Amino acid sequence: MIKAILTILTMLLSLNAFGQVLTAQQATDKLNLVAPSLPFSGTFEQLKYFKVLKHPLKSHGTFDVNKQRLLWQTLAPVKSAVLYENDMLYTINSRGDKKPTPQGSDMSTLIFALLQGKFKELEKVFNLSTDKRRNCISMTPTSEPLSMALNNVVLCGQGGIDKIELFDSKNNKTIIHLQFASQK
Amino acid sequence: MLYLPKKQYLPLGLTQLIVALSLLIYLLLQGKVNLEADILSLLPNEDIEFVSEAENAFFQRYKNSAIIAFSGEDALTAHDKVQKYYADKGWLHRSVGFPELDAVAGLYGSYHGYLLDQEARQALKGGSSLGEAALAKLNNAFDPLTPLFFPLDPTLTTAAFVQAALMQQANSLAIEDGRLVVNDDAKHYVLMLSLPLDELNSMDAVTQLVHAVKDTLTNTQSVYPNLTISYSGIPFHSAENMHQANKEMRWLGGLSAFLIVLIVLWSFKSIRALLAVLVTQLNAVCFGLLALSLLYDSTHVITLVFSITLIGIAIDYSFHVMSTDQKDAVAYSKVRSAVKLGCISTVSGYCAFMLLPMEALEQVGIFIAFGLVGALCSALFIIPYLFSQCTSQSRLNQLGERVSVFLDSARRPTTVIISLLGLLSTLFILTNKQVFNDDIALLNASSEALRKNEAMHQQWFFGTQSQRLILWDSNLELLLEKEEKLIAALKSQSPHISVQALSNWLPSKSRQQENLVLLTEALSRGDFDILAGLLGQPIEVGATSNLTLDVLLKSELSELYSSQYLELNGQHASLIYVNGAETQYIDTVLKNFAKVARVDKAEQLSRVLFEMRHSLLIWFAIALSVFLLVLCVRFDLVSAVKSGIWLLLSCLIGLAGALLLQGSLNLFNFLALVLLVALAIDYFIFYLKCGQERSTALAISLSALSSVFVFGMLSFSQTPAIYSFGYTIMIGIVSIYFVAPLVVKRKA
């Protein structure tokens, strides 16, 4: 009898750990989000944890977003950038050479939506749920090719998004801290 | 000619018919009559045979494939429902689409060091470092390949190699929740079927199965009215064409056969007359087929299509013999002599086909020449016996008289009208900007909707403006090296193009060795020291041997490679897709490469039609000369020239009429001219030999009427090739019918 009660309790606790399913509106309300109006820009600091590395990789840079263009520029340790314009996604190396990437518009649409906390957009490709932390929303991709690249994404903040956590397909973690420039 | 007593006619005629028929049946049963259906084998190019075989082998897997796409409201529900139904039937094709990145990384990561993309090769050759690029890639939070490849290859050069290969895959297919989808203006859920058509023994069974697939879609559409379903694939084309051919054969064939029977019965009032016509046709076809079976290893299917003209010519001999009173020895002898002369001149004309550079047309010449000899035998030996005792000659005389009077009264208006029409036709053809159309679509009776779907689905799978090239060589290494050189040449002036090729995924052995040397040098220069420092251990490359095709074909991604490579007749062949390049540009680059061909079935088939049209024009000139020569030798120069002019004018009127109705001319209009000339030769010879006698006028009228019914009925077909033939014959034969009596003097 005690075993049965313990089993049920364990099951209930583990269900809770998976998080409660949320709608886009509930997720927006939970973070009290006010979407930044376009155009906007800011800086970021990134910590990338690889299982094969003892220490995280640190990088920082800037982002610049307007209606049809997005520039995610890493300034250090190596200058590089991801640019979305004219419906194409490019990587730019330190010499400024621009190269198209196969991820195309899916990835750029994702970055746009993540930076603005557009849960209505994100809901189309992610299952939204609560996170252990009060100011965070956990998101699991529902379709390929996104699920090939990411296992889970967590968006945190109050009033705006200030932290993005990405867990890739090998469960390596990337934490990005965002600092939005004051809007004109 | 050897004189035979009349009593021996029938036994002789029947004996030759039975012998010919038996021999043909024997050859058929022994499998000695082989049909060659590959229209490309008509092209005079020795490389074409291998390319055609390789193309067939590459696309064999798609022969029974069909693509179905659902979009609009309820697309997902409808897709899932239909998918389950087809899965239960075992019709679903195994999954296609984007390769699993995990599997790609697992496979390629083991061969790091050997694999470099073009950009990395150029950088290393120029002495630049790849260390910074690897660090940048490592810091890119949104790169899906980095986490997969970094533990296997810290230089991330293999990841860049795979990324470059993936960039060249032009298809727009993705997988969402296990479903194949295309996201363009709308979201399409796609199903790929592999129908078990090879297990079915008849075309009817194939058509039924395809209809079962279509029925499911129709039912689904009725349940979800706001759903849009598009389908394509060879089975649907086959079924539509088969359905169309069946329908036309039933209606047009049935109606024309009925009308011919009616003409024979109405004019001759005798079942024996009908029997005589049938025996003549049977004998003609037997002779033609026998000659082909004995002289050629295989008969081209296009030969049989062209040979339909035999029916139109052979029936004329029956009409001439049957409409002449056998008791009138002089008239009967004249007709027999005219039939022989007509046969000799037509056979000579068809023998001109043997001068053309195409075996299929040579076969047409042989078939018709021998077929006409068969028809002649029947007309001379069988018909006189079959028909002599039951002819109601007075009725035929009356009919002949009426026709003759009518033709007499029409002489002046005919001269004016045909001369005027001939002139206008010449002007119309000469001033028309786009007279010819050799598009292979002329042979296709598929619906417009199916053709549109086909184009849309092809674009999803192979990209826009996709061109296919087949390369081959004696060994795999040479083949891969050739691919690499060709791709470099194609991209040297058009860097924006994408090329899907085996060498994107498997570089040649020499290139892999070169890559390893370049990367080893970079490592010893210290290009990747920062990365090695982060890892806390030195980076090593080239620990295994180079990547081979065997490894790829045994991997779970084998489908990706096997669809682009095969071994055939001791040669190694590969198929590559070039996207975004102009055809002319590709052809210019290909000139510098051996054993490479751009394959475009539609374009190649159109070229066959073009070449055949040209051959037929040459034939027309030769046949006209032969015709004039025969008339000149047998009659006189004036008659020959007059006949030649009227024949030419009638041909021009036939072509101009068809051009007016169709908008352009094609091979099948010229094929119709072949029949028109063959019929016209007989008409002119009979008038010149027998004068405008009642029996001649009647026989020619019946012959013209039967040609209009048999071939004119084809004008109602949905297939452009068939109605082109029909229009030309129908218009041309009417003109010939009226102008033929003009070469002899008015009846006294």
mmCIF file with all atom_site columns, C-alpha atoms in Angstrom, chain B residues 48 113 316 382 436 479 511 648:
data_model
loop_
_atom_site.group_PDB
_atom_site.id
_atom_site.type_symbol
_atom_site.label_atom_id
_atom_site.label_alt_id
_atom_site.label_comp_id
_atom_site.label_asym_id
_atom_site.label_entity_id
_atom_site.label_seq_id
_atom_site.pdbx_PDB_ins_code
_atom_site.Cartn_x
_atom_site.Cartn_y
_atom_site.Cartn_z
_atom_site.occupancy
_atom_site.B_iso_or_equiv
_atom_site.pdbx_formal_charge
_atom_site.auth_seq_id
_atom_site.auth_comp_id
_atom_site.auth_asym_id
_atom_site.auth_atom_id
_atom_site.pdbx_PDB_model_num
ATOM 1 C CA . ILE B 1 48  ? 22.836 8.044   -77.052  1.00 0.00 ? 48  ILE B CA 1
ATOM 2 C CA . GLY B 1 113 ? 40.860 15.424  -42.471  1.00 0.00 ? 113 GLY B CA 1
ATOM 3 C CA . ASP B 1 316 ? -8.291 1.432   -103.136 1.00 0.00 ? 316 ASP B CA 1
ATOM 4 C CA . ILE B 1 382 ? -8.721 -13.427 -104.749 1.00 0.00 ? 382 ILE B CA 1
ATOM 5 C CA . PHE B 1 436 ? 6.720  24.396  -87.250  1.00 0.00 ? 436 PHE B CA 1
ATOM 6 C CA . LEU B 1 479 ? 34.224 9.572   -62.876  1.00 0.00 ? 479 LEU B CA 1
ATOM 7 C CA . ARG B 1 511 ? 41.262 15.118  -53.841  1.00 0.00 ? 511 ARG B CA 1
ATOM 8 C CA . LEU B 1 648 ? 1.692  19.978  -105.122 1.00 0.00 ? 648 LEU B CA 1
#
